[in-house]
Amino acid sequence: MGFRLDPPRRIYKVLSREVCEKYCKQNHSKTSVIISIKSSWDKVDADVFTSDSNNVKDILRLSFDDIDVEDNADHCMQYEDGKKIAEFVDKWKDIETIIVHCDGGISRSAGVAAAIMRVLEGDDFPLFKNKNKHPNMTCYLRTLKGFGYI
């Protein structure tokens, strides 16, 4: 006989930059926070914002590329980014929705969100089994390290 995990206490969204920008322009009843990841070469931040109507309460803005440390240590996610994510999530641990976005919503955001789900819910499987998501393992492991999980 198997066991059943309780459903997550909050909603996790892994979005592309474009979809997250659209999300911010809509009205939402549930409160949310956004972890916004842009590429190091991108000079413009994503057009994501807090407002009473979109119910986005706070935004953490980070910049790193979708690469592994072996590819280019200067432009991959740093350990300090993992600590910033952990502090941000801890500050908003009672929020209803955690949104993580990057350019495509496939790799960096999925790696960060999977780590957050592992720490807060004990289960990252939904993102690892999703055929449309490919969590960046450097992002995943450095976020876990930021939480002191590993």
PDB file of C-alpha atoms in Angstrom:
ATOM      1  CA  MET A   1       0.000   0.000   0.000  1.00  0.00           C
ATOM      2  CA  GLY A   2       1.333   3.459  -0.940  1.00  0.00           C
ATOM      3  CA  PHE A   3       1.172   6.682   0.973  1.00  0.00           C
ATOM      4  CA  ARG A   4      -0.467   9.961   0.092  1.00  0.00           C
ATOM      5  CA  LEU A   5       1.199  13.344   0.452  1.00  0.00           C
ATOM      6  CA  ASP A   6      -1.041  16.142   1.592  1.00  0.00           C
ATOM      7  CA  PRO A   7      -1.775  18.649  -1.164  1.00  0.00           C
ATOM      8  CA  PRO A   8       0.565  21.653  -1.226  1.00  0.00           C
ATOM      9  CA  ARG A   9      -0.397  24.459   1.119  1.00  0.00           C
ATOM     10  CA  ARG A  10       0.182  27.026  -1.583  1.00  0.00           C
ATOM     11  CA  ILE A  11       0.138  27.326  -5.358  1.00  0.00           C
ATOM     12  CA  TYR A  12       3.409  27.291  -7.290  1.00  0.00           C
ATOM     13  CA  LYS A  13       3.580  28.807 -10.765  1.00  0.00           C
ATOM     14  CA  VAL A  14       6.563  28.461 -13.097  1.00  0.00           C
ATOM     15  CA  LEU A  15       6.091  31.017 -15.848  1.00  0.00           C
ATOM     16  CA  SER A  16       7.856  32.566 -18.791  1.00  0.00           C
ATOM     17  CA  ARG A  17       8.676  36.254 -18.673  1.00  0.00           C
ATOM     18  CA  GLU A  18       5.878  37.026 -21.140  1.00  0.00           C
ATOM     19  CA  VAL A  19       3.217  35.115 -19.198  1.00  0.00           C
ATOM     20  CA  CYS A  20       4.326  36.652 -15.895  1.00  0.00           C
ATOM     21  CA  GLU A  21       4.125  40.150 -17.365  1.00  0.00           C
ATOM     22  CA  LYS A  22       0.544  39.385 -18.474  1.00  0.00           C
ATOM     23  CA  TYR A  23      -0.234  37.967 -15.009  1.00  0.00           C
ATOM     24  CA  CYS A  24       0.733  41.301 -13.425  1.00  0.00           C
ATOM     25  CA  LYS A  25      -1.720  43.180 -15.656  1.00  0.00           C
ATOM     26  CA  GLN A  26      -4.667  41.043 -14.488  1.00  0.00           C
ATOM     27  CA  ASN A  27      -6.771  41.120 -11.312  1.00  0.00           C
ATOM     28  CA  HIS A  28      -6.222  38.239  -8.881  1.00  0.00           C
ATOM     29  CA  SER A  29      -7.974  37.393  -5.626  1.00  0.00           C
ATOM     30  CA  LYS A  30      -5.119  35.251  -4.258  1.00  0.00           C
ATOM     31  CA  THR A  31      -2.024  36.949  -2.879  1.00  0.00           C
ATOM     32  CA  SER A  32       1.293  36.179  -4.546  1.00  0.00           C
ATOM     33  CA  VAL A  33       4.987  37.000  -4.636  1.00  0.00           C
ATOM     34  CA  ILE A  34       7.283  36.778  -7.651  1.00  0.00           C
ATOM     35  CA  ILE A  35      10.864  35.634  -8.037  1.00  0.00           C
ATOM     36  CA  SER A  36      11.879  37.291 -11.295  1.00  0.00           C
ATOM     37  CA  ILE A  37      14.980  35.909 -13.043  1.00  0.00           C
ATOM     38  CA  LYS A  38      16.495  37.678 -16.017  1.00  0.00           C
ATOM     39  CA  SER A  39      19.574  36.797 -18.051  1.00  0.00           C
ATOM     40  CA  SER A  40      22.869  38.546 -17.288  1.00  0.00           C
ATOM     41  CA  TRP A  41      22.970  40.126 -20.722  1.00  0.00           C
ATOM     42  CA  ASP A  42      19.415  41.515 -20.493  1.00  0.00           C
ATOM     43  CA  LYS A  43      19.562  45.227 -19.674  1.00  0.00           C
ATOM     44  CA  VAL A  44      15.834  45.563 -18.965  1.00  0.00           C
ATOM     45  CA  ASP A  45      13.997  44.003 -16.027  1.00  0.00           C
ATOM     46  CA  ALA A  46      10.779  42.155 -16.703  1.00  0.00           C
ATOM     47  CA  ASP A  47       7.680  44.352 -16.556  1.00  0.00           C
ATOM     48  CA  VAL A  48       6.383  42.738 -13.362  1.00  0.00           C
ATOM     49  CA  PHE A  49       4.990  44.893 -10.588  1.00  0.00           C
ATOM     50  CA  THR A  50       3.043  44.936  -7.356  1.00  0.00           C
ATOM     51  CA  SER A  51      -0.421  46.479  -7.159  1.00  0.00           C
ATOM     52  CA  ASP A  52      -3.647  46.191  -5.204  1.00  0.00           C
ATOM     53  CA  SER A  53      -5.457  44.759  -8.238  1.00  0.00           C
ATOM     54  CA  ASN A  54      -2.936  42.064  -9.175  1.00  0.00           C
ATOM     55  CA  ASN A  55      -2.422  41.200  -5.485  1.00  0.00           C
ATOM     56  CA  VAL A  56       1.337  40.738  -6.003  1.00  0.00           C
ATOM     57  CA  LYS A  57       2.855  41.673  -2.643  1.00  0.00           C
ATOM     58  CA  ASP A  58       6.604  41.629  -3.367  1.00  0.00           C
ATOM     59  CA  ILE A  59       9.165  40.847  -6.073  1.00  0.00           C
ATOM     60  CA  LEU A  60      12.686  39.460  -5.778  1.00  0.00           C
ATOM     61  CA  ARG A  61      14.707  40.372  -8.881  1.00  0.00           C
ATOM     62  CA  LEU A  62      17.723  38.229  -9.773  1.00  0.00           C
ATOM     63  CA  SER A  63      20.045  37.991 -12.756  1.00  0.00           C
ATOM     64  CA  PHE A  64      21.853  34.857 -13.951  1.00  0.00           C
ATOM     65  CA  ASP A  65      22.000  32.744 -17.082  1.00  0.00           C
ATOM     66  CA  ASP A  66      20.582  29.310 -17.829  1.00  0.00           C
ATOM     67  CA  ILE A  67      23.902  27.512 -17.527  1.00  0.00           C
ATOM     68  CA  ASP A  68      25.625  25.146 -15.163  1.00  0.00           C
ATOM     69  CA  VAL A  69      28.601  26.212 -13.077  1.00  0.00           C
ATOM     70  CA  GLU A  70      30.948  24.157 -15.252  1.00  0.00           C
ATOM     71  CA  ASP A  71      29.921  26.170 -18.324  1.00  0.00           C
ATOM     72  CA  ASN A  72      30.605  29.657 -16.953  1.00  0.00           C
ATOM     73  CA  ALA A  73      30.946  30.267 -13.223  1.00  0.00           C
ATOM     74  CA  ASP A  74      30.573  34.043 -13.596  1.00  0.00           C
ATOM     75  CA  HIS A  75      27.108  34.011 -15.156  1.00  0.00           C
ATOM     76  CA  CYS A  76      25.443  31.025 -13.494  1.00  0.00           C
ATOM     77  CA  MET A  77      23.350  31.238 -10.349  1.00  0.00           C
ATOM     78  CA  GLN A  78      25.493  32.071  -7.332  1.00  0.00           C
ATOM     79  CA  TYR A  79      25.204  30.716  -3.772  1.00  0.00           C
ATOM     80  CA  GLU A  80      24.243  34.230  -2.672  1.00  0.00           C
ATOM     81  CA  ASP A  81      21.226  34.073  -5.009  1.00  0.00           C
ATOM     82  CA  GLY A  82      20.109  30.907  -3.212  1.00  0.00           C
ATOM     83  CA  LYS A  83      20.339  32.712   0.134  1.00  0.00           C
ATOM     84  CA  LYS A  84      18.326  35.653  -1.224  1.00  0.00           C
ATOM     85  CA  ILE A  85      15.631  33.261  -2.434  1.00  0.00           C
ATOM     86  CA  ALA A  86      15.503  31.482   0.933  1.00  0.00           C
ATOM     87  CA  GLU A  87      15.222  34.781   2.843  1.00  0.00           C
ATOM     88  CA  PHE A  88      12.523  36.050   0.475  1.00  0.00           C
ATOM     89  CA  VAL A  89      10.464  32.851   0.696  1.00  0.00           C
ATOM     90  CA  ASP A  90      10.869  32.729   4.476  1.00  0.00           C
ATOM     91  CA  LYS A  91       9.574  36.311   4.706  1.00  0.00           C
ATOM     92  CA  TRP A  92       6.503  35.343   2.633  1.00  0.00           C
ATOM     93  CA  LYS A  93       6.046  31.729   3.794  1.00  0.00           C
ATOM     94  CA  ASP A  94       2.328  32.265   4.455  1.00  0.00           C
ATOM     95  CA  ILE A  95       1.594  33.678   0.977  1.00  0.00           C
ATOM     96  CA  GLU A  96      -0.976  31.848  -1.176  1.00  0.00           C
ATOM     97  CA  THR A  97       0.969  31.757  -4.459  1.00  0.00           C
ATOM     98  CA  ILE A  98       4.687  31.694  -5.233  1.00  0.00           C
ATOM     99  CA  ILE A  99       5.520  32.582  -8.824  1.00  0.00           C
ATOM    100  CA  VAL A 100       8.964  32.001 -10.303  1.00  0.00           C
ATOM    101  CA  HIS A 101       9.669  33.226 -13.808  1.00  0.00           C
ATOM    102  CA  CYS A 102      12.603  33.342 -16.175  1.00  0.00           C
ATOM    103  CA  ASP A 103      12.782  34.020 -19.904  1.00  0.00           C
ATOM    104  CA  GLY A 104      11.240  30.745 -21.034  1.00  0.00           C
ATOM    105  CA  GLY A 105       9.752  29.363 -17.810  1.00  0.00           C
ATOM    106  CA  ILE A 106      11.405  26.005 -18.441  1.00  0.00           C
ATOM    107  CA  SER A 107      14.764  25.609 -16.717  1.00  0.00           C
ATOM    108  CA  ARG A 108      15.984  28.253 -14.234  1.00  0.00           C
ATOM    109  CA  SER A 109      12.537  29.004 -12.829  1.00  0.00           C
ATOM    110  CA  ALA A 110      11.700  25.295 -12.675  1.00  0.00           C
ATOM    111  CA  GLY A 111      14.935  24.553 -10.782  1.00  0.00           C
ATOM    112  CA  VAL A 112      14.281  27.297  -8.231  1.00  0.00           C
ATOM    113  CA  ALA A 113      10.596  26.397  -7.834  1.00  0.00           C
ATOM    114  CA  ALA A 114      11.379  22.683  -7.449  1.00  0.00           C
ATOM    115  CA  ALA A 115      13.810  23.464  -4.627  1.00  0.00           C
ATOM    116  CA  ILE A 116      11.267  25.700  -2.895  1.00  0.00           C
ATOM    117  CA  MET A 117       8.666  22.957  -3.200  1.00  0.00           C
ATOM    118  CA  ARG A 118      11.132  20.390  -1.797  1.00  0.00           C
ATOM    119  CA  VAL A 119      11.799  22.582   1.248  1.00  0.00           C
ATOM    120  CA  LEU A 120       8.261  23.825   1.941  1.00  0.00           C
ATOM    121  CA  GLU A 121       6.166  20.869   0.792  1.00  0.00           C
ATOM    122  CA  GLY A 122       8.594  17.947   0.885  1.00  0.00           C
ATOM    123  CA  ASP A 123       7.816  17.193  -2.769  1.00  0.00           C
ATOM    124  CA  ASP A 124       9.464  18.457  -5.958  1.00  0.00           C
ATOM    125  CA  PHE A 125       8.195  15.608  -8.129  1.00  0.00           C
ATOM    126  CA  PRO A 126       5.500  17.647  -9.954  1.00  0.00           C
ATOM    127  CA  LEU A 127       8.197  19.719 -11.671  1.00  0.00           C
ATOM    128  CA  PHE A 128      10.609  16.877 -12.340  1.00  0.00           C
ATOM    129  CA  LYS A 129       7.887  14.721 -13.943  1.00  0.00           C
ATOM    130  CA  ASN A 130       6.491  17.582 -16.066  1.00  0.00           C
ATOM    131  CA  LYS A 131       7.671  16.951 -19.639  1.00  0.00           C
ATOM    132  CA  ASN A 132       7.559  20.706 -20.383  1.00  0.00           C
ATOM    133  CA  LYS A 133       9.914  21.632 -17.537  1.00  0.00           C
ATOM    134  CA  HIS A 134      13.624  20.840 -17.303  1.00  0.00           C
ATOM    135  CA  PRO A 135      14.862  22.121 -13.917  1.00  0.00           C
ATOM    136  CA  ASN A 136      18.353  23.590 -14.046  1.00  0.00           C
ATOM    137  CA  MET A 137      20.222  21.499 -11.479  1.00  0.00           C
ATOM    138  CA  THR A 138      22.638  24.289 -10.503  1.00  0.00           C
ATOM    139  CA  CYS A 139      19.626  26.478  -9.666  1.00  0.00           C
ATOM    140  CA  TYR A 140      17.960  23.603  -7.829  1.00  0.00           C
ATOM    141  CA  LEU A 141      20.980  22.695  -5.717  1.00  0.00           C
ATOM    142  CA  ARG A 142      22.020  26.281  -4.939  1.00  0.00           C
ATOM    143  CA  THR A 143      18.487  27.142  -3.850  1.00  0.00           C
ATOM    144  CA  LEU A 144      18.434  24.087  -1.578  1.00  0.00           C
ATOM    145  CA  LYS A 145      21.829  25.186  -0.203  1.00  0.00           C
ATOM    146  CA  GLY A 146      20.438  28.691   0.410  1.00  0.00           C
ATOM    147  CA  PHE A 147      17.732  27.172   2.591  1.00  0.00           C
ATOM    148  CA  GLY A 148      20.332  25.087   4.433  1.00  0.00           C
ATOM    149  CA  TYR A 149      18.537  21.986   3.161  1.00  0.00           C
ATOM    150  CA  ILE A 150      21.789  20.488   1.874  1.00  0.00           C
TER     151      ILE A 150
END
